[in-house]
């Protein structure tokens, strides 16, 4: 099993690095490739089972797009094959049609999923989040300078229960296409959502997935769910 972590030195905001650090503990038998920004992604020339993009700055988002735009066909091929792409923070915006800057300039994106993003700089949008992916409850938080629009229901990742969706009043959050999962949720998403982490492990072919520190992780998840289901303030 081969998992590529793309550009960890720049795709690392908000503690997103913890996702793959934890996943390595859950999958000690897997090969984790950490591709530096000085190199092209290995998934362009090698078979991999999963690719992870953590959140990054807006300037680095454009930098990554400039590298990937000539490889849309390969990325689409991998998505069609069922390779897992997990994209947290603003990185999933690269899969849309374009990203619009506050001055109206549009940055062409990969166009793999039909939607677009608009930046709100300097306004930052903060929210705790709770929603559902199928029957699995998802929790987390978002702190971002952009929103995404035009995501079809069939391409949405999570149904919103509380907090901001892909835009402030959206009923869904993030994108999903085959095994591509993109979400604005930040930080240790896989630690905060152990049931989804088990789901990903199953998608990778792991029979009877076992989490690292499972008892502690599940207890923390249950506590967070109870807290989020109270009337705490979700928008900051």
PDB file of C-alpha atoms in Angstrom:
ATOM      1  CA  UNK A   1       0.000   0.000   0.000  1.00  0.00           C
ATOM      2  CA  UNK A   2       1.475   3.332  -1.103  1.00  0.00           C
ATOM      3  CA  UNK A   3       0.282   6.715   0.216  1.00  0.00           C
ATOM      4  CA  UNK A   4       1.706   9.998  -1.075  1.00  0.00           C
ATOM      5  CA  UNK A   5       1.738  13.088   1.151  1.00  0.00           C
ATOM      6  CA  UNK A   6       2.102  16.032  -1.182  1.00  0.00           C
ATOM      7  CA  UNK A   7       4.337  18.997  -0.318  1.00  0.00           C
ATOM      8  CA  UNK A   8       4.199  18.635   3.503  1.00  0.00           C
ATOM      9  CA  UNK A   9       6.473  21.657   4.016  1.00  0.00           C
ATOM     10  CA  UNK A  10       3.880  24.021   2.500  1.00  0.00           C
ATOM     11  CA  UNK A  11       0.631  22.023   2.808  1.00  0.00           C
ATOM     12  CA  UNK A  12       0.733  22.071   6.571  1.00  0.00           C
ATOM     13  CA  UNK A  13      -1.353  24.942   7.953  1.00  0.00           C
ATOM     14  CA  UNK A  14      -3.631  24.603  11.000  1.00  0.00           C
ATOM     15  CA  UNK A  15      -2.051  21.356  12.182  1.00  0.00           C
ATOM     16  CA  UNK A  16      -3.095  19.416   9.089  1.00  0.00           C
ATOM     17  CA  UNK A  17       0.191  17.489   9.243  1.00  0.00           C
ATOM     18  CA  UNK A  18      -1.290  15.509  12.120  1.00  0.00           C
ATOM     19  CA  UNK A  19      -3.617  13.712   9.690  1.00  0.00           C
ATOM     20  CA  UNK A  20      -0.876  11.692   8.043  1.00  0.00           C
ATOM     21  CA  UNK A  21       1.166  11.354  11.224  1.00  0.00           C
ATOM     22  CA  UNK A  22      -1.834   9.640  12.761  1.00  0.00           C
ATOM     23  CA  UNK A  23      -2.590   7.627   9.618  1.00  0.00           C
ATOM     24  CA  UNK A  24       0.975   6.268   9.707  1.00  0.00           C
ATOM     25  CA  UNK A  25       0.262   4.968  13.217  1.00  0.00           C
ATOM     26  CA  UNK A  26      -2.935   3.324  11.985  1.00  0.00           C
ATOM     27  CA  UNK A  27      -1.207   1.813   8.921  1.00  0.00           C
ATOM     28  CA  UNK A  28       2.335   0.862   9.971  1.00  0.00           C
ATOM     29  CA  UNK A  29       2.556  -1.590   7.071  1.00  0.00           C
ATOM     30  CA  UNK A  30       1.963   1.119   4.447  1.00  0.00           C
ATOM     31  CA  UNK A  31       4.624   3.051   2.534  1.00  0.00           C
ATOM     32  CA  UNK A  32       4.239   6.797   3.049  1.00  0.00           C
ATOM     33  CA  UNK A  33       5.949   8.962   0.429  1.00  0.00           C
ATOM     34  CA  UNK A  34       6.478  12.579   1.481  1.00  0.00           C
ATOM     35  CA  UNK A  35       7.055  14.500  -1.731  1.00  0.00           C
ATOM     36  CA  UNK A  36       8.857  17.850  -1.203  1.00  0.00           C
ATOM     37  CA  UNK A  37       7.880  20.958  -3.105  1.00  0.00           C
ATOM     38  CA  UNK A  38      11.115  20.708  -5.110  1.00  0.00           C
ATOM     39  CA  UNK A  39       9.824  17.516  -6.793  1.00  0.00           C
ATOM     40  CA  UNK A  40       6.883  16.641  -9.008  1.00  0.00           C
ATOM     41  CA  UNK A  41       4.240  14.384  -7.432  1.00  0.00           C
ATOM     42  CA  UNK A  42       5.079  10.706  -7.615  1.00  0.00           C
ATOM     43  CA  UNK A  43       1.460   9.880  -8.462  1.00  0.00           C
ATOM     44  CA  UNK A  44       2.075  11.335 -11.920  1.00  0.00           C
ATOM     45  CA  UNK A  45       4.423   8.494 -12.832  1.00  0.00           C
ATOM     46  CA  UNK A  46       3.768   5.769 -10.241  1.00  0.00           C
ATOM     47  CA  UNK A  47       0.775   3.822  -9.007  1.00  0.00           C
ATOM     48  CA  UNK A  48      -0.356   4.947  -5.564  1.00  0.00           C
ATOM     49  CA  UNK A  49      -3.339   4.033  -3.410  1.00  0.00           C
ATOM     50  CA  UNK A  50      -3.941   7.429  -1.811  1.00  0.00           C
ATOM     51  CA  UNK A  51      -2.839  11.064  -2.130  1.00  0.00           C
ATOM     52  CA  UNK A  52      -3.123  13.628   0.668  1.00  0.00           C
ATOM     53  CA  UNK A  53      -3.084  17.419   0.292  1.00  0.00           C
ATOM     54  CA  UNK A  54      -3.106  19.505   3.502  1.00  0.00           C
ATOM     55  CA  UNK A  55      -4.212  23.122   3.641  1.00  0.00           C
ATOM     56  CA  UNK A  56      -1.900  25.840   2.340  1.00  0.00           C
ATOM     57  CA  UNK A  57      -1.651  29.589   1.809  1.00  0.00           C
ATOM     58  CA  UNK A  58      -3.366  31.188  -1.174  1.00  0.00           C
ATOM     59  CA  UNK A  59      -0.015  31.883  -2.847  1.00  0.00           C
ATOM     60  CA  UNK A  60       1.056  28.267  -2.456  1.00  0.00           C
ATOM     61  CA  UNK A  61      -2.340  27.131  -3.735  1.00  0.00           C
ATOM     62  CA  UNK A  62      -1.571  28.989  -6.972  1.00  0.00           C
ATOM     63  CA  UNK A  63       1.959  27.584  -7.003  1.00  0.00           C
ATOM     64  CA  UNK A  64       0.657  24.008  -6.777  1.00  0.00           C
ATOM     65  CA  UNK A  65      -1.976  24.665  -9.439  1.00  0.00           C
ATOM     66  CA  UNK A  66       0.692  25.896 -11.847  1.00  0.00           C
ATOM     67  CA  UNK A  67       2.461  22.547 -11.440  1.00  0.00           C
ATOM     68  CA  UNK A  68      -0.626  20.360 -11.772  1.00  0.00           C
ATOM     69  CA  UNK A  69      -2.546  22.101 -14.556  1.00  0.00           C
ATOM     70  CA  UNK A  70      -0.730  20.164 -17.299  1.00  0.00           C
ATOM     71  CA  UNK A  71      -1.526  16.842 -15.590  1.00  0.00           C
ATOM     72  CA  UNK A  72      -5.309  17.026 -15.382  1.00  0.00           C
ATOM     73  CA  UNK A  73      -5.678  13.873 -17.465  1.00  0.00           C
ATOM     74  CA  UNK A  74      -3.543  11.799 -15.108  1.00  0.00           C
ATOM     75  CA  UNK A  75      -5.402  13.075 -12.038  1.00  0.00           C
ATOM     76  CA  UNK A  76      -8.761  12.286 -13.651  1.00  0.00           C
ATOM     77  CA  UNK A  77      -7.487   8.829 -14.565  1.00  0.00           C
ATOM     78  CA  UNK A  78      -6.509   8.110 -10.947  1.00  0.00           C
ATOM     79  CA  UNK A  79      -9.843   9.377  -9.616  1.00  0.00           C
ATOM     80  CA  UNK A  80     -11.706   7.169 -12.096  1.00  0.00           C
ATOM     81  CA  UNK A  81      -9.568   4.214 -10.983  1.00  0.00           C
ATOM     82  CA  UNK A  82     -10.676   4.780  -7.392  1.00  0.00           C
ATOM     83  CA  UNK A  83      -7.421   6.145  -5.981  1.00  0.00           C
ATOM     84  CA  UNK A  84      -8.210   8.044  -2.776  1.00  0.00           C
ATOM     85  CA  UNK A  85      -7.579  11.795  -2.777  1.00  0.00           C
ATOM     86  CA  UNK A  86      -8.064  13.492   0.605  1.00  0.00           C
ATOM     87  CA  UNK A  87      -7.828  17.289   0.439  1.00  0.00           C
ATOM     88  CA  UNK A  88      -8.267  19.433   3.549  1.00  0.00           C
ATOM     89  CA  UNK A  89      -8.580  23.200   3.885  1.00  0.00           C
ATOM     90  CA  UNK A  90      -8.527  25.225   0.687  1.00  0.00           C
ATOM     91  CA  UNK A  91      -6.666  22.670  -1.441  1.00  0.00           C
ATOM     92  CA  UNK A  92      -9.820  21.041  -2.828  1.00  0.00           C
ATOM     93  CA  UNK A  93     -10.638  24.351  -4.560  1.00  0.00           C
ATOM     94  CA  UNK A  94      -7.982  23.360  -7.107  1.00  0.00           C
ATOM     95  CA  UNK A  95     -10.325  20.646  -8.380  1.00  0.00           C
ATOM     96  CA  UNK A  96     -12.947  23.222  -9.420  1.00  0.00           C
ATOM     97  CA  UNK A  97     -13.227  25.383 -12.534  1.00  0.00           C
ATOM     98  CA  UNK A  98     -11.613  28.559 -11.202  1.00  0.00           C
ATOM     99  CA  UNK A  99     -10.748  30.549  -8.083  1.00  0.00           C
ATOM    100  CA  UNK A 100     -11.836  34.180  -8.114  1.00  0.00           C
ATOM    101  CA  UNK A 101      -9.732  36.774  -6.304  1.00  0.00           C
ATOM    102  CA  UNK A 102     -11.327  39.784  -4.541  1.00  0.00           C
ATOM    103  CA  UNK A 103     -10.324  42.029  -7.477  1.00  0.00           C
ATOM    104  CA  UNK A 104     -12.261  39.800  -9.878  1.00  0.00           C
ATOM    105  CA  UNK A 105      -9.263  38.045 -11.435  1.00  0.00           C
ATOM    106  CA  UNK A 106      -9.998  34.370 -12.086  1.00  0.00           C
ATOM    107  CA  UNK A 107      -7.330  31.724 -11.631  1.00  0.00           C
ATOM    108  CA  UNK A 108      -7.987  28.746 -13.851  1.00  0.00           C
ATOM    109  CA  UNK A 109      -8.206  25.525 -11.841  1.00  0.00           C
ATOM    110  CA  UNK A 110      -8.241  21.856 -12.919  1.00  0.00           C
ATOM    111  CA  UNK A 111     -11.944  21.632 -13.781  1.00  0.00           C
ATOM    112  CA  UNK A 112     -12.320  18.065 -12.519  1.00  0.00           C
ATOM    113  CA  UNK A 113     -15.428  18.876 -10.434  1.00  0.00           C
ATOM    114  CA  UNK A 114     -17.954  21.476 -11.616  1.00  0.00           C
ATOM    115  CA  UNK A 115     -17.813  24.371  -9.098  1.00  0.00           C
ATOM    116  CA  UNK A 116     -15.873  27.565  -8.417  1.00  0.00           C
ATOM    117  CA  UNK A 117     -14.374  29.317  -5.393  1.00  0.00           C
ATOM    118  CA  UNK A 118     -14.338  32.994  -4.408  1.00  0.00           C
ATOM    119  CA  UNK A 119     -11.821  34.485  -1.989  1.00  0.00           C
ATOM    120  CA  UNK A 120     -13.011  36.855   0.727  1.00  0.00           C
ATOM    121  CA  UNK A 121      -9.605  38.292   1.734  1.00  0.00           C
ATOM    122  CA  UNK A 122      -9.160  40.070   4.145  1.00  0.00           C
ATOM    123  CA  UNK A 123     -12.323  38.669   5.752  1.00  0.00           C
ATOM    124  CA  UNK A 124     -11.670  35.362   7.503  1.00  0.00           C
ATOM    125  CA  UNK A 125     -14.634  33.055   8.059  1.00  0.00           C
ATOM    126  CA  UNK A 126     -14.531  30.914  11.223  1.00  0.00           C
ATOM    127  CA  UNK A 127     -16.941  28.190  12.293  1.00  0.00           C
ATOM    128  CA  UNK A 128     -17.217  25.008  14.280  1.00  0.00           C
ATOM    129  CA  UNK A 129     -18.828  22.326  12.154  1.00  0.00           C
ATOM    130  CA  UNK A 130     -21.045  19.280  12.491  1.00  0.00           C
ATOM    131  CA  UNK A 131     -22.559  17.252   9.679  1.00  0.00           C
ATOM    132  CA  UNK A 132     -23.167  13.800   8.240  1.00  0.00           C
ATOM    133  CA  UNK A 133     -21.393  11.700   5.641  1.00  0.00           C
ATOM    134  CA  UNK A 134     -23.933   8.959   5.073  1.00  0.00           C
ATOM    135  CA  UNK A 135     -24.731   7.816   8.600  1.00  0.00           C
ATOM    136  CA  UNK A 136     -21.357   8.939   9.983  1.00  0.00           C
ATOM    137  CA  UNK A 137     -21.336  12.138  12.028  1.00  0.00           C
ATOM    138  CA  UNK A 138     -18.492  14.494  11.138  1.00  0.00           C
ATOM    139  CA  UNK A 139     -17.137  17.228  13.414  1.00  0.00           C
ATOM    140  CA  UNK A 140     -14.451  19.859  13.016  1.00  0.00           C
ATOM    141  CA  UNK A 141     -13.814  23.527  12.416  1.00  0.00           C
ATOM    142  CA  UNK A 142     -13.038  25.847   9.546  1.00  0.00           C
ATOM    143  CA  UNK A 143     -11.093  29.096   9.320  1.00  0.00           C
ATOM    144  CA  UNK A 144     -10.773  30.320   5.760  1.00  0.00           C
ATOM    145  CA  UNK A 145     -10.535  33.171   3.277  1.00  0.00           C
ATOM    146  CA  UNK A 146     -12.833  31.653   0.634  1.00  0.00           C
ATOM    147  CA  UNK A 147     -16.107  29.897  -0.146  1.00  0.00           C
ATOM    148  CA  UNK A 148     -17.097  27.464  -2.898  1.00  0.00           C
ATOM    149  CA  UNK A 149     -20.236  27.737  -5.028  1.00  0.00           C
ATOM    150  CA  UNK A 150     -22.167  25.678  -7.561  1.00  0.00           C
ATOM    151  CA  UNK A 151     -21.412  22.266  -6.082  1.00  0.00           C
ATOM    152  CA  UNK A 152     -24.076  19.827  -7.209  1.00  0.00           C
ATOM    153  CA  UNK A 153     -25.713  17.682  -4.559  1.00  0.00           C
ATOM    154  CA  UNK A 154     -24.265  14.602  -6.253  1.00  0.00           C
ATOM    155  CA  UNK A 155     -20.748  16.064  -5.895  1.00  0.00           C
ATOM    156  CA  UNK A 156     -21.100  17.125  -2.228  1.00  0.00           C
ATOM    157  CA  UNK A 157     -19.189  15.431   0.578  1.00  0.00           C
ATOM    158  CA  UNK A 158     -20.983  16.191   3.864  1.00  0.00           C
ATOM    159  CA  UNK A 159     -24.533  17.292   4.722  1.00  0.00           C
ATOM    160  CA  UNK A 160     -24.420  20.236   7.134  1.00  0.00           C
ATOM    161  CA  UNK A 161     -26.033  20.019  10.572  1.00  0.00           C
ATOM    162  CA  UNK A 162     -24.408  23.091  12.144  1.00  0.00           C
ATOM    163  CA  UNK A 163     -21.833  25.644  11.012  1.00  0.00           C
ATOM    164  CA  UNK A 164     -20.634  26.874   7.634  1.00  0.00           C
ATOM    165  CA  UNK A 165     -20.918  24.644   4.605  1.00  0.00           C
ATOM    166  CA  UNK A 166     -19.094  25.244   1.336  1.00  0.00           C
ATOM    167  CA  UNK A 167     -20.411  28.786   1.643  1.00  0.00           C
ATOM    168  CA  UNK A 168     -22.007  30.372   4.703  1.00  0.00           C
ATOM    169  CA  UNK A 169     -25.621  29.234   4.155  1.00  0.00           C
ATOM    170  CA  UNK A 170     -24.850  26.071   2.175  1.00  0.00           C
ATOM    171  CA  UNK A 171     -26.538  22.817   3.168  1.00  0.00           C
ATOM    172  CA  UNK A 172     -23.529  20.750   2.102  1.00  0.00           C
ATOM    173  CA  UNK A 173     -19.795  20.963   2.718  1.00  0.00           C
ATOM    174  CA  UNK A 174     -16.915  19.957   0.489  1.00  0.00           C
ATOM    175  CA  UNK A 175     -16.747  17.787  -2.615  1.00  0.00           C
ATOM    176  CA  UNK A 176     -16.778  14.073  -3.361  1.00  0.00           C
ATOM    177  CA  UNK A 177     -16.128  12.335  -6.648  1.00  0.00           C
ATOM    178  CA  UNK A 178     -15.568   8.587  -6.507  1.00  0.00           C
ATOM    179  CA  UNK A 179     -12.831   8.412  -3.809  1.00  0.00           C
ATOM    180  CA  UNK A 180     -11.936  12.114  -3.973  1.00  0.00           C
ATOM    181  CA  UNK A 181     -12.876  13.783  -0.673  1.00  0.00           C
ATOM    182  CA  UNK A 182     -12.370  17.539  -0.298  1.00  0.00           C
ATOM    183  CA  UNK A 183     -13.312  19.516   2.801  1.00  0.00           C
ATOM    184  CA  UNK A 184     -12.688  22.948   4.282  1.00  0.00           C
ATOM    185  CA  UNK A 185     -12.341  21.301   7.710  1.00  0.00           C
ATOM    186  CA  UNK A 186      -8.913  21.843   9.217  1.00  0.00           C
ATOM    187  CA  UNK A 187      -6.415  20.404  11.636  1.00  0.00           C
ATOM    188  CA  UNK A 188      -6.358  16.760  12.726  1.00  0.00           C
ATOM    189  CA  UNK A 189      -9.483  15.840  10.747  1.00  0.00           C
ATOM    190  CA  UNK A 190      -8.739  12.100  10.835  1.00  0.00           C
ATOM    191  CA  UNK A 191      -8.129  12.153  14.602  1.00  0.00           C
ATOM    192  CA  UNK A 192     -11.335  14.089  15.228  1.00  0.00           C
ATOM    193  CA  UNK A 193     -13.367  11.743  13.002  1.00  0.00           C
ATOM    194  CA  UNK A 194     -12.275   8.174  13.758  1.00  0.00           C
ATOM    195  CA  UNK A 195     -15.250   6.534  12.046  1.00  0.00           C
ATOM    196  CA  UNK A 196     -14.395   8.274   8.782  1.00  0.00           C
ATOM    197  CA  UNK A 197     -10.757   7.245   9.279  1.00  0.00           C
ATOM    198  CA  UNK A 198     -11.877   3.617   9.566  1.00  0.00           C
ATOM    199  CA  UNK A 199     -13.948   4.112   6.416  1.00  0.00           C
ATOM    200  CA  UNK A 200     -10.841   5.287   4.517  1.00  0.00           C
ATOM    201  CA  UNK A 201      -8.859   2.315   5.820  1.00  0.00           C
ATOM    202  CA  UNK A 202     -11.581   0.033   4.500  1.00  0.00           C
ATOM    203  CA  UNK A 203     -11.404   1.778   1.119  1.00  0.00           C
ATOM    204  CA  UNK A 204      -7.679   1.007   1.139  1.00  0.00           C
ATOM    205  CA  UNK A 205      -8.497  -2.670   1.517  1.00  0.00           C
ATOM    206  CA  UNK A 206      -7.800  -3.050   5.229  1.00  0.00           C
ATOM    207  CA  UNK A 207      -9.935  -5.808   6.716  1.00  0.00           C
ATOM    208  CA  UNK A 208     -11.304  -5.099  10.195  1.00  0.00           C
ATOM    209  CA  UNK A 209      -9.562  -1.681  10.502  1.00  0.00           C
ATOM    210  CA  UNK A 210      -8.061  -0.929  13.912  1.00  0.00           C
ATOM    211  CA  UNK A 211      -7.225   2.639  14.921  1.00  0.00           C
ATOM    212  CA  UNK A 212      -4.163   3.715  16.846  1.00  0.00           C
ATOM    213  CA  UNK A 213      -5.210   4.619  20.408  1.00  0.00           C
ATOM    214  CA  UNK A 214      -8.735   3.599  19.459  1.00  0.00           C
ATOM    215  CA  UNK A 215     -10.307   3.740  22.930  1.00  0.00           C
ATOM    216  CA  UNK A 216      -8.968   7.226  23.628  1.00  0.00           C
ATOM    217  CA  UNK A 217      -9.811   8.526  20.137  1.00  0.00           C
ATOM    218  CA  UNK A 218     -13.392   7.222  20.316  1.00  0.00           C
ATOM    219  CA  UNK A 219     -13.943   8.673  23.794  1.00  0.00           C
ATOM    220  CA  UNK A 220     -12.744  12.084  22.594  1.00  0.00           C
ATOM    221  CA  UNK A 221     -15.006  11.829  19.536  1.00  0.00           C
ATOM    222  CA  UNK A 222     -18.039  10.988  21.707  1.00  0.00           C
ATOM    223  CA  UNK A 223     -17.322  13.925  24.032  1.00  0.00           C
ATOM    224  CA  UNK A 224     -16.954  16.301  21.075  1.00  0.00           C
ATOM    225  CA  UNK A 225     -20.219  15.082  19.556  1.00  0.00           C
ATOM    226  CA  UNK A 226     -22.085  15.693  22.812  1.00  0.00           C
ATOM    227  CA  UNK A 227     -20.602  19.166  23.120  1.00  0.00           C
ATOM    228  CA  UNK A 228     -21.404  20.063  19.510  1.00  0.00           C
ATOM    229  CA  UNK A 229     -24.997  18.928  19.937  1.00  0.00           C
ATOM    230  CA  UNK A 230     -25.535  21.488  22.694  1.00  0.00           C
ATOM    231  CA  UNK A 231     -26.269  25.154  22.046  1.00  0.00           C
ATOM    232  CA  UNK A 232     -22.612  26.252  21.953  1.00  0.00           C
ATOM    233  CA  UNK A 233     -21.749  29.145  19.657  1.00  0.00           C
ATOM    234  CA  UNK A 234     -20.711  27.759  16.254  1.00  0.00           C
ATOM    235  CA  UNK A 235     -19.807  30.948  14.406  1.00  0.00           C
ATOM    236  CA  UNK A 236     -16.794  33.007  15.471  1.00  0.00           C
TER     237      UNK A 236
END
